[in-house]
Coordinates of C-alpha atoms and ligand atoms in Angstrom, one line a residue:
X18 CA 13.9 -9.5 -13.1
X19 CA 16.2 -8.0 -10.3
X20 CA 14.0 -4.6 -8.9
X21 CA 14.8 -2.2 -6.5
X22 CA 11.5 -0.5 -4.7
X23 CA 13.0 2.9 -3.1
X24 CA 10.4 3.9 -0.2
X25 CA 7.8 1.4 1.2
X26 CA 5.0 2.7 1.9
X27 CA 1.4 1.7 0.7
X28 CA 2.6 2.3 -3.1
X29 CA 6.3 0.5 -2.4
X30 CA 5.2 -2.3 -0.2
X31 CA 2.7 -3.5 -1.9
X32 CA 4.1 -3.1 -5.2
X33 CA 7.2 -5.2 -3.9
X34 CA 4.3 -8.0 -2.7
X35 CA 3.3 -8.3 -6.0
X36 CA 6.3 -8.6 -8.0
X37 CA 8.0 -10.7 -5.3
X38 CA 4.7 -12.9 -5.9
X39 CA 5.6 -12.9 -10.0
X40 CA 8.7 -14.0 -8.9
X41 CA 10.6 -11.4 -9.6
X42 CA 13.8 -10.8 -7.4
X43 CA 12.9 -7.4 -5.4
X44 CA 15.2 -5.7 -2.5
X45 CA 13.4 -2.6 -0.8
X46 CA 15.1 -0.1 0.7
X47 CA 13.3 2.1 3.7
X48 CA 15.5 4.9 5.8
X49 CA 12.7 3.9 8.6
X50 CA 13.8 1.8 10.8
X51 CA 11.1 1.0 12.6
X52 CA 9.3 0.0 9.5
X53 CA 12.5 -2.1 8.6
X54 CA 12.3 -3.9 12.1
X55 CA 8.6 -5.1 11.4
X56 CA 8.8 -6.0 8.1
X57 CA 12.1 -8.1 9.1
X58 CA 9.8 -9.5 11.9
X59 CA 7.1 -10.4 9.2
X60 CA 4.6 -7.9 10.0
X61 CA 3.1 -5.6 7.4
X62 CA 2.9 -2.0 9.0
X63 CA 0.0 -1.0 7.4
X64 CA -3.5 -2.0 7.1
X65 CA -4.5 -3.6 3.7
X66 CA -7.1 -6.6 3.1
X67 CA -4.9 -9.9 2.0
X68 CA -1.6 -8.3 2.2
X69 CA 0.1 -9.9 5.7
X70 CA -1.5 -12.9 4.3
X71 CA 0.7 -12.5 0.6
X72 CA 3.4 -10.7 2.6
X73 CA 3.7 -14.5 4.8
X74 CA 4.4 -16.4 1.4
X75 CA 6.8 -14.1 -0.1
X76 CA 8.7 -11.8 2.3
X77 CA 11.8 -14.8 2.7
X78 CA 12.6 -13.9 -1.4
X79 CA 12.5 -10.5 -0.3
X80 CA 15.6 -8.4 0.8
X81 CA 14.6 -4.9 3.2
X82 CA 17.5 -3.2 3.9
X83 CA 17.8 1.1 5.1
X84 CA 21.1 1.0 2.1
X85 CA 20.3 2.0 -1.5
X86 CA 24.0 0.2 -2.3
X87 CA 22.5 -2.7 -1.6
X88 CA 19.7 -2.7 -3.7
X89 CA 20.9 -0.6 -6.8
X90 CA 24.1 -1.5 -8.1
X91 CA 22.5 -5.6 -9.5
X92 CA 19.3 -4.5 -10.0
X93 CA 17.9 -4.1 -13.7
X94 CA 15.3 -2.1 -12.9
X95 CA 14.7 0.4 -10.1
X96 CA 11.0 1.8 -8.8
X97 CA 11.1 5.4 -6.9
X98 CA 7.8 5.3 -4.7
X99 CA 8.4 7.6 -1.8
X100 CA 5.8 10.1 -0.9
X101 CA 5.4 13.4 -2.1
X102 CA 4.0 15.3 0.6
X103 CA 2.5 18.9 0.0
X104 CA 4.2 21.7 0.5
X105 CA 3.4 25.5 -0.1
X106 CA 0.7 24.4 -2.4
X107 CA 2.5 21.7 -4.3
X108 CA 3.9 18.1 -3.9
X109 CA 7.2 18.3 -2.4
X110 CA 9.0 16.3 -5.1
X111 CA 12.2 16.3 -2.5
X112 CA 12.3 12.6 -1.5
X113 CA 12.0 11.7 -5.6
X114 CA 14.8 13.6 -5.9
X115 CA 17.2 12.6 -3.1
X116 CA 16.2 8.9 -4.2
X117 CA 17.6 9.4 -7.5
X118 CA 20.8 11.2 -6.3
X119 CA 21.6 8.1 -4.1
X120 CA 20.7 5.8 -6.9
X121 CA 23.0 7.7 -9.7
X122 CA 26.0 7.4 -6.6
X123 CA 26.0 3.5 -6.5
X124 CA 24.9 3.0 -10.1
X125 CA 27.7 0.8 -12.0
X126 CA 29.0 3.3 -14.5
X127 CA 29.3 0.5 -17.3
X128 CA 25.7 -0.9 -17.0
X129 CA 22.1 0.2 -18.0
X130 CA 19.2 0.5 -15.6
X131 CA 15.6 1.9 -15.9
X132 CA 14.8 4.1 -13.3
X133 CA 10.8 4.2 -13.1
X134 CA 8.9 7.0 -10.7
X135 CA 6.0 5.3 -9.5
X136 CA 5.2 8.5 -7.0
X137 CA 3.0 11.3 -8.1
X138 CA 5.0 14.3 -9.3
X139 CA 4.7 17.3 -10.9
X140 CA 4.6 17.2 -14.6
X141 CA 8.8 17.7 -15.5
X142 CA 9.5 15.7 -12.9
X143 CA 11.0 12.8 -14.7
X144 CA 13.0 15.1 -17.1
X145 CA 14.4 17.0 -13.9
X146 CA 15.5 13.5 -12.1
X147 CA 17.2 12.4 -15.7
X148 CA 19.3 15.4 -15.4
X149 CA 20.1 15.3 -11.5
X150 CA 21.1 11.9 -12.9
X151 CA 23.5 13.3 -15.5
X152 CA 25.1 16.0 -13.3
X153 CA 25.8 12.7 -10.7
X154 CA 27.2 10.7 -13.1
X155 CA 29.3 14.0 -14.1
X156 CA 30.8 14.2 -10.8
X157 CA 31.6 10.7 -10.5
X158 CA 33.6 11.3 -14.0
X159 CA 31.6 8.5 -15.5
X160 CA 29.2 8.1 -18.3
X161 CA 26.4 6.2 -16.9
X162 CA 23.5 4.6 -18.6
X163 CA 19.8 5.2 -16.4
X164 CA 16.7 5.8 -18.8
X165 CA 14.0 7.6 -16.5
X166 CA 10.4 6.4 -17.0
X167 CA 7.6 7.6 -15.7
X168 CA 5.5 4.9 -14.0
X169 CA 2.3 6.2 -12.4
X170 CA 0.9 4.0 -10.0
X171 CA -3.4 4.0 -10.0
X172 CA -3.8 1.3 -6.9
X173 CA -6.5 2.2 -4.5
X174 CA -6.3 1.9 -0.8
X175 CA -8.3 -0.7 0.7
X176 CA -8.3 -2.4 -2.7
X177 CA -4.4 -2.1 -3.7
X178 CA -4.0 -6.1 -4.4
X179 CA -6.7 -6.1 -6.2
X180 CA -5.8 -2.9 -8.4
X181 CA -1.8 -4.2 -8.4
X182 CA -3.0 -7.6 -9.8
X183 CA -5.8 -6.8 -12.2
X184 CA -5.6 -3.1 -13.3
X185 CA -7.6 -1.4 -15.5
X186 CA -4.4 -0.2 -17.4
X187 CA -0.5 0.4 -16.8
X188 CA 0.6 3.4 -18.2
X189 CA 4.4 3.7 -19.3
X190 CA 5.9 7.4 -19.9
X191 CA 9.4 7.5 -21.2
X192 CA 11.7 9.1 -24.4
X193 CA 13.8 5.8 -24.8
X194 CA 12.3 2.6 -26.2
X195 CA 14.6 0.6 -23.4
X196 CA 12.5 1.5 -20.8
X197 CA 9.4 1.0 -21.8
X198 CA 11.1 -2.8 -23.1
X199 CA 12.1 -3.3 -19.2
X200 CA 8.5 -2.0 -17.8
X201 CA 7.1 -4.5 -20.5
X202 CA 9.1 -7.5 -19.2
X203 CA 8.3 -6.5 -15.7
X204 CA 4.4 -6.6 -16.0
X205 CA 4.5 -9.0 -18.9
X206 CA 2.6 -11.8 -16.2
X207 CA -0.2 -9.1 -15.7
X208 CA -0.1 -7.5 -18.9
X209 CA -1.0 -11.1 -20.5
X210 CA -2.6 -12.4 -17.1
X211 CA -0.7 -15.5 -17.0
X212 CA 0.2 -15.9 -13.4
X213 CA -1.7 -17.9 -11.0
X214 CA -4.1 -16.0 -9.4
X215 CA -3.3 -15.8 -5.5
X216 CA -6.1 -18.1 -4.0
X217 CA -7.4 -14.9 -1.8
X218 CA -7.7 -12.9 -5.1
X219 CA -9.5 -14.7 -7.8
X220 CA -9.4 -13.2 -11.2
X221 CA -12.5 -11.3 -11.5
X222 CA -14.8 -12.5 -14.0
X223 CA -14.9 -10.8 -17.0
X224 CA -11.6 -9.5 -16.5
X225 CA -9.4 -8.6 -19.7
X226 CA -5.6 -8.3 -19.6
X227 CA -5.4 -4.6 -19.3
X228 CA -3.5 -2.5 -22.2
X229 CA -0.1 -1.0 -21.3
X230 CA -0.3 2.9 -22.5
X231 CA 3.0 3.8 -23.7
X232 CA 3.4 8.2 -23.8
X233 CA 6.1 10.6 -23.2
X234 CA 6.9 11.5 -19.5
X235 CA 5.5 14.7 -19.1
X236 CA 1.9 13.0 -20.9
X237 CA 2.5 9.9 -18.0
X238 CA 2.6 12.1 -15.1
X239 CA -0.2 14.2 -15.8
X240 CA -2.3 11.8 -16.4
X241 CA -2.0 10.6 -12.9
X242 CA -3.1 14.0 -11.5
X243 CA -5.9 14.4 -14.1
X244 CA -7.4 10.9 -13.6
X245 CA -7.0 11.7 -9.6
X246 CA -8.7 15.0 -10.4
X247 CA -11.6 13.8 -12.8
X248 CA -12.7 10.7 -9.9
X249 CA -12.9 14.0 -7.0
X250 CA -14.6 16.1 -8.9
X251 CA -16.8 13.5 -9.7
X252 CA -17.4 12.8 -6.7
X253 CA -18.2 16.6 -6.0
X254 CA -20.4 17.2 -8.7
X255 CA -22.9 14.1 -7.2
X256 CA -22.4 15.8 -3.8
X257 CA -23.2 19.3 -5.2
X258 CA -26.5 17.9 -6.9
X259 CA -26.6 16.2 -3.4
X260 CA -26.9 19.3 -1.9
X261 CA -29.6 20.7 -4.8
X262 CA -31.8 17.0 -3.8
X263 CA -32.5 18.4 -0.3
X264 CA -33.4 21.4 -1.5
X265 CA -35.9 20.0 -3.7
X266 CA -37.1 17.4 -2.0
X267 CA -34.9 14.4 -4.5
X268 CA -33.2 11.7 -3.4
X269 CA -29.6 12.0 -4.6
X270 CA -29.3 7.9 -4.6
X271 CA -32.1 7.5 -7.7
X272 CA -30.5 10.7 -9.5
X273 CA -26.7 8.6 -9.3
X274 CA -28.7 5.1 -10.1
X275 CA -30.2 6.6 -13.0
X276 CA -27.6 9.3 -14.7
X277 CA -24.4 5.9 -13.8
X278 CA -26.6 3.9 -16.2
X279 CA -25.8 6.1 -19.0
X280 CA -22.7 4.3 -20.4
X281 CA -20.9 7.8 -21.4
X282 CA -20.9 8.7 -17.2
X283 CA -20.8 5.6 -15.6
X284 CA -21.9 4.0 -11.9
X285 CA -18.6 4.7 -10.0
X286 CA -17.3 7.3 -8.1
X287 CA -21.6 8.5 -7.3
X288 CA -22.0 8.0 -4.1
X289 CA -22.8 11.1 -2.4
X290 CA -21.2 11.3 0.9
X291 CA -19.1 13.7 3.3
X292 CA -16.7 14.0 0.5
X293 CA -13.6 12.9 -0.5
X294 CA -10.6 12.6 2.0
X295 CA -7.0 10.3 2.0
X296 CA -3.8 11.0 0.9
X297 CA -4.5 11.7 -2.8
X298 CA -6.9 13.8 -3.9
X299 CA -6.8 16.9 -1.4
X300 CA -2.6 16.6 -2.1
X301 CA -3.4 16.0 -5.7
X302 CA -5.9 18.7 -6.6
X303 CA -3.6 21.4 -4.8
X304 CA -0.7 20.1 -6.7
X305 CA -2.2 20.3 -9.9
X306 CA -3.3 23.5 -9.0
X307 CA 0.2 24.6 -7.7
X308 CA 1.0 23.9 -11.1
X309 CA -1.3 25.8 -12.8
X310 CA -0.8 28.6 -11.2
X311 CA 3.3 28.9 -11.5
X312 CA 1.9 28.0 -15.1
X313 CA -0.8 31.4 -15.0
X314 CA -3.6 29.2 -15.5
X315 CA -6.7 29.2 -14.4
X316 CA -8.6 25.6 -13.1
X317 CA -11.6 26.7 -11.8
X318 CA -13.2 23.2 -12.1
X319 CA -10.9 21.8 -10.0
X320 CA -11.0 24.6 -7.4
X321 CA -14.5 24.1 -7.9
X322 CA -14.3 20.7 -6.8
X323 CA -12.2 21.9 -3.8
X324 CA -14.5 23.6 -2.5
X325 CA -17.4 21.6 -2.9
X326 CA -15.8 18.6 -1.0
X327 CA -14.7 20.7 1.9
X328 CA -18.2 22.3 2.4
X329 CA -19.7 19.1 2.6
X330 CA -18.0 18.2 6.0
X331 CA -19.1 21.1 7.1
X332 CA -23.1 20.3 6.1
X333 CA -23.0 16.9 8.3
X334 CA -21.8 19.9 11.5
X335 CA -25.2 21.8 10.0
X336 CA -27.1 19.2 9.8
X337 CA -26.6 18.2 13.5
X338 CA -27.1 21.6 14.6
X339 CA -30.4 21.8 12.2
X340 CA -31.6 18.6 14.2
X341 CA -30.3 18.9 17.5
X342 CA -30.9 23.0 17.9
X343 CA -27.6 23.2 19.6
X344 CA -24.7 20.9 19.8
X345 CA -23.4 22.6 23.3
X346 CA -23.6 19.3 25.7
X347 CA -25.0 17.1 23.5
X348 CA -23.4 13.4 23.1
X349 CA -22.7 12.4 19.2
X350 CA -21.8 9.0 18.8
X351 CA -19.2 8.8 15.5
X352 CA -19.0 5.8 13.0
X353 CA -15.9 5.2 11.1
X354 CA -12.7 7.2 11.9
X355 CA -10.6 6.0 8.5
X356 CA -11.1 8.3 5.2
X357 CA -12.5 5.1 3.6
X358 CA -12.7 1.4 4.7
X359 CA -10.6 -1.4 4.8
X360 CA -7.7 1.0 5.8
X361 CA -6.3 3.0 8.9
X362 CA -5.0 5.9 7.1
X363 CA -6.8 8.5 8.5
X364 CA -5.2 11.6 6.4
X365 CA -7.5 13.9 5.5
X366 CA -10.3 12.1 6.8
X367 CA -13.4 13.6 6.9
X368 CA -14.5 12.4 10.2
X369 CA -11.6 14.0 11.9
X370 CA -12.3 17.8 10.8
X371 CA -16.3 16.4 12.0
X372 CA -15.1 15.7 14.8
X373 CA -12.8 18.7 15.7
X374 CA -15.9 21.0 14.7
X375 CA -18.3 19.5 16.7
X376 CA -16.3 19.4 19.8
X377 CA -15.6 23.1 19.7
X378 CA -19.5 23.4 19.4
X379 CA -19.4 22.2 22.8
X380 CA -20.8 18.8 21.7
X381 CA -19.1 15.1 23.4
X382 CA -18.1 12.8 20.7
X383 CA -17.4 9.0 21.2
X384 CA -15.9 7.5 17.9
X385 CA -15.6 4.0 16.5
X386 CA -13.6 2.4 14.0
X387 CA -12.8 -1.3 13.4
X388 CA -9.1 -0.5 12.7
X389 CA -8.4 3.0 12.9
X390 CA -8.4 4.3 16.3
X391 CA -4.8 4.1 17.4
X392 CA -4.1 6.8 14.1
X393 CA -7.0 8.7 15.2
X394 CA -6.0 9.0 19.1
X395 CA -2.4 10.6 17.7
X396 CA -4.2 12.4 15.5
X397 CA -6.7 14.1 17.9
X398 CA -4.7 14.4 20.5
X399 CA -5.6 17.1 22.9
X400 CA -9.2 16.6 22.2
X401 CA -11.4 15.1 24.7
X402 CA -13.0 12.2 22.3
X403 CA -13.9 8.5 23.7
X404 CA -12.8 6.1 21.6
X405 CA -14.6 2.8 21.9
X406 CA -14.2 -1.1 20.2
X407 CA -17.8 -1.3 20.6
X408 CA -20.5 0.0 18.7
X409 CA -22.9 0.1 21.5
X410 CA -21.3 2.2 23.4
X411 CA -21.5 5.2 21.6
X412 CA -25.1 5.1 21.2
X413 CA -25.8 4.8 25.5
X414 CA -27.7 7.8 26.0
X415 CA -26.2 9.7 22.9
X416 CA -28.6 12.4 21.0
X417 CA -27.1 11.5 17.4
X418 CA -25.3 8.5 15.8
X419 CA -23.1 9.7 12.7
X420 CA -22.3 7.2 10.2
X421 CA -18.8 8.6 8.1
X422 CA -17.1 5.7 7.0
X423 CA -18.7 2.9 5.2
X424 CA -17.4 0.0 6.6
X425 CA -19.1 -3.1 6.1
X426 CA -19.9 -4.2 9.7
X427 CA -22.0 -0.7 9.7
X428 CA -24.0 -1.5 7.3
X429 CA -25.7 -4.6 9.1
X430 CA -26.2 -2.8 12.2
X431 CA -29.1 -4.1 14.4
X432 CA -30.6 -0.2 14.1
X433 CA -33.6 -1.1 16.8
X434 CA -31.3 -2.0 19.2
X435 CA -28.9 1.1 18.6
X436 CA -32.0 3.4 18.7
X437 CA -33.1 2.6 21.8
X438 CA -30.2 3.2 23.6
X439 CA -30.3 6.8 22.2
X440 CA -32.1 9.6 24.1
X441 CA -32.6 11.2 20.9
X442 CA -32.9 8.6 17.6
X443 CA -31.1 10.8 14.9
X444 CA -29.0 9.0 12.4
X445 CA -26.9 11.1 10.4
X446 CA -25.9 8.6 7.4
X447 CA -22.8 10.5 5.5
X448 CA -22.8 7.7 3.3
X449 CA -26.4 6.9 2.3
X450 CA -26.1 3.5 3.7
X451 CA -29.4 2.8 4.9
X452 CA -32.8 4.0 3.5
X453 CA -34.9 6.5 5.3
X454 CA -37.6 3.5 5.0
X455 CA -35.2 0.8 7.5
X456 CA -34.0 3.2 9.8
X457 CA -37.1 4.9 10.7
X458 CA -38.8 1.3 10.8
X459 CA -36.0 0.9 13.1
X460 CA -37.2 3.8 15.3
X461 CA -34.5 6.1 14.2
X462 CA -34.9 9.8 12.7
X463 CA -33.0 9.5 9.3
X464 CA -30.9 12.1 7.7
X465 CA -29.2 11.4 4.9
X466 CA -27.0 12.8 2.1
X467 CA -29.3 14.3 -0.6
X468 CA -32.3 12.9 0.9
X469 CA -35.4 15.8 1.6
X470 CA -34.6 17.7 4.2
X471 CA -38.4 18.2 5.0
X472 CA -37.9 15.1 7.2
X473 CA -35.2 16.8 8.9
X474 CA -36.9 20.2 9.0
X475 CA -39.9 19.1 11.0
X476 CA -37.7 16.4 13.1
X477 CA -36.1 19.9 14.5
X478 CA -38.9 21.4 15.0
X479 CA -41.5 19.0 16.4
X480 CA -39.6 17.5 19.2
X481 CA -43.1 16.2 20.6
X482 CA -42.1 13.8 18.2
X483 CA -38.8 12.7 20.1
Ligands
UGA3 C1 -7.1 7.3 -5.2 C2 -7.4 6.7 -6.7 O1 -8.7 6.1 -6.7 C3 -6.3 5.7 -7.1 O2 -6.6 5.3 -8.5 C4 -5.0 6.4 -7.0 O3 -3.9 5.5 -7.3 C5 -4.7 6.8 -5.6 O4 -5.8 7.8 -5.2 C6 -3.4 7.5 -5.5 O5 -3.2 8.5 -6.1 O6 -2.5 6.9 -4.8 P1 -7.6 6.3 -2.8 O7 -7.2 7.7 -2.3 O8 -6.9 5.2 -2.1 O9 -7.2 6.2 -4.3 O10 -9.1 6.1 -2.5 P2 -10.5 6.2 -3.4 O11 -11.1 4.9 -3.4 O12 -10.2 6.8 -4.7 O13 -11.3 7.1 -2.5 C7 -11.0 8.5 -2.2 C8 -12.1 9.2 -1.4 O14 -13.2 9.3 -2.2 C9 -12.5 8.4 -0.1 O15 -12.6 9.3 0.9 C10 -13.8 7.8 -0.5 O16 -14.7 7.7 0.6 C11 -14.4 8.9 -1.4 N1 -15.4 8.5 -2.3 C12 -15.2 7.5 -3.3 C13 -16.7 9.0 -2.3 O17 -17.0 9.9 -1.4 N2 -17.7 8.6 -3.1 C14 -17.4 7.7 -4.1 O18 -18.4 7.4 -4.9 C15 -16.1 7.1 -4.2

């Protein structure tokens, strides 16, 4: 099928990887230049595991180009994914918009398309975009033939191959049976699973061809927001009992082991941590709360949820000043800049609002990350942090060693060796990667997520111990 991606970021790019690699016949448009001149040059701008590596077979059956009249006019099918930034509380549905204008303007007036908005947007969205459409098509003095569908994307970052490939469902909003037909043809390979399986992403085993859930627009797009919003404030509600654990003197990690077993709650999305960060939920939950609030509605589990996640950044700052008794000239060695791994995306990262806190405490932070860094020196800029390639580094004399990110090369650390380079031992996991048990066998003080804070308590104030 000829497609036309509008927008190539993570969402665009990899989705035109993936249908490229169907072999379907996809031009993607980008105003950015810069991102144009790369991906001309064969380079992927953004991080994503397997990607380059799909990108390398494919990207010569691929057309880039900064002109919508390029890609529109032949194409059968045409996917909006630009971003949809927040904006006075809501998602900025601008770029959406301006994509469809520019799409109705080169549209041949005598043939049908489906236009499918694959960014998150505001339930009404797709309704408002069919009739930008119409008033286009007005002005033009043509009739025009576009059905809008609503096309909500659920790919996670670090994982978006994987998700793209072999998702759990694909979910299809639309009033006109046309456009769900041409969404249908367009993920038949993965709807039925008969493609060849790229030999860097095996078909899981066990996997079923996922159902395509066919619903009106307005249904489609608020789903997305509500599936976004039920996996924070799952997350939340673990970290809140997280928070009740140390208190009590329970560990948070047997709690999620044992209520994920029950089959009505599920193992995913329970790891207690420093919360929830990226470019999703925070915009997400605002959004959906922008909405219910021009819609006089009250959410308060979702503010709940808010709030929850953004006080537990602030409780790995406490927990370091519990420890440490102040954080004025102390050195804090940082783990993981990224809001998750196996990305660069630093937006909304947790470790960077750590960070700026900590440094206004007086305290000097060295920071690691195995592919982040150059985001996170733009994004801190102005504030005195060394960034370092090497692990070791940041433990050289350092009072704490904060672990935000769970990368996989953090989680075989040699702790011994980390520890005694320290001059005080205190690992602050924010992801519950170790157990207490290892790292203090490893000569470290543990502090974890929802672990007892007794440990912690007389850590701070028996420093004979130290
Ligand atoms: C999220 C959704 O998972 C995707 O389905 C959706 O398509 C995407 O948003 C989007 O709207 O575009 P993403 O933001 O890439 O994907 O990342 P997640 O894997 O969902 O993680 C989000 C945050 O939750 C990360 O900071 C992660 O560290 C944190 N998290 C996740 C936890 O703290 N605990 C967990 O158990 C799981």
């Amino acid at each position: 099928m000829k497609v036309a991606i509008i927008g190539t970021g993570y969402v665009g790019l990899t989705t035109a990887v993936v249908l490229a690699t169907l072999n379907h016949d996809v031009t993607a448009v980008d105003t950015d230049k810069g991102k144009l001149g790369l991906l001309h040059a064969g380079k992927v701008p953004i991080h994503e595991p397997g990607i380059q590596n799909l990108f390398d077979k494919v990207r010569h059956t691929i057309c880039f180009t900064p002109d919508v009249a390029e890609a529109v006019p032949e194409a059968e099918l045409i996917l909006i994914t630009v971003g949809t930034p927040l904006k006075n509380g809501g998602a900025n549905t601008r770029f959406v918009k301006q994509a469809a204008l520019e799409v109705a303007q080169v549209c041949h007036p005598d043939r049908h398309y489906t236009l499918a908005i694959k960014s998150t947007v505001p339930t009404g969205t797709n309704r408002h975009v069919a009739k930008i459409i119409e008033k286009v098509f007005a002005a033009r003095g043509v009739r025009g033939n576009v059905s809008v569908a609503s096309n909500p994307e659920f790919l996670q970052e670090g994982l978006a191959l994987q998700g793209s490939f072999y998702p759990d469902r694909i979910v299809v909003g639309a009033d006109c049976e046309e456009a769900v037909n041409t969404l249908r043809c367009l993920y038949q390979p993965i709807l039925e699973q008969t493609f060849d399986s790229p030999s860097s992403l095996p078909r899981p085993a066990g996997y079923q061809p996922p159902p395509m859930v066919t619903t009106d627009p307005n249904s489609a797009e608020m789903l997305k927001y509500a599936a976004n919003t039920f996996l924070a404030l799952k997350i939340s509600f673990i970290n809140e009992i997280a928070g009740l654990c140390e208190k009590v003197s329970a560990d948070v990690t047997e709690v999620a082991r044992g209520i994920g077993l029950d089959s009505r709650i599920g193992p995913r999305f329970l790891n207690a941590g420093v919360g929830w960060g990226g470019s999703c939920y925070p915009k997400d939950t605002a959004a959906l709360l922008g909405v219910a609030a021009q819609s006089e509605y009250a959410m308060p589990i979702t503010e709940a949820a808010r709030t929850v996640n953004f006080r537990q950044r602030g409780r790995i700052v406490e927990k370091l000043q519990d420890a440490l008794i102040t954080l004025k000239g102390k050195t804090i060695g940082i783990l993981g800049l990224a809001f998750k791994p196996n990305t660069d995306d630093i937006r909304e990262a947790p470790a960077l609002y750590i960070i700026r806190q900590l440094i206004k405490e007086g305290a000097n932070i060295r920071a690691h990350d195995p592919v982040a860094i150059q985001n996170a020196r733009h994004a801190l800029n102005g504030f005195p942090v060394v960034f370092t390639n090497n692990v070791c580094e940041l433990t050289h004399k350092a009072d704490a060693l904060v672990l935000i990110t769970d990368w996989e090369e953090y989680q075989n650390m040699d702790l011994k060796a980390l520890a005694k380079r320290m001059n005080t031992p205190f690992l602050i996991d924010g992801r519950n990667v170790y157990t207490p048990q290892e790292a203090e066998a490893a000569g470290f003080h543990y502090i974890g997520i929802g672990r007892s804070s007794d440990r912690v308590r007389s850590y701070a104030f028996d420093k004979s111990e130290l």
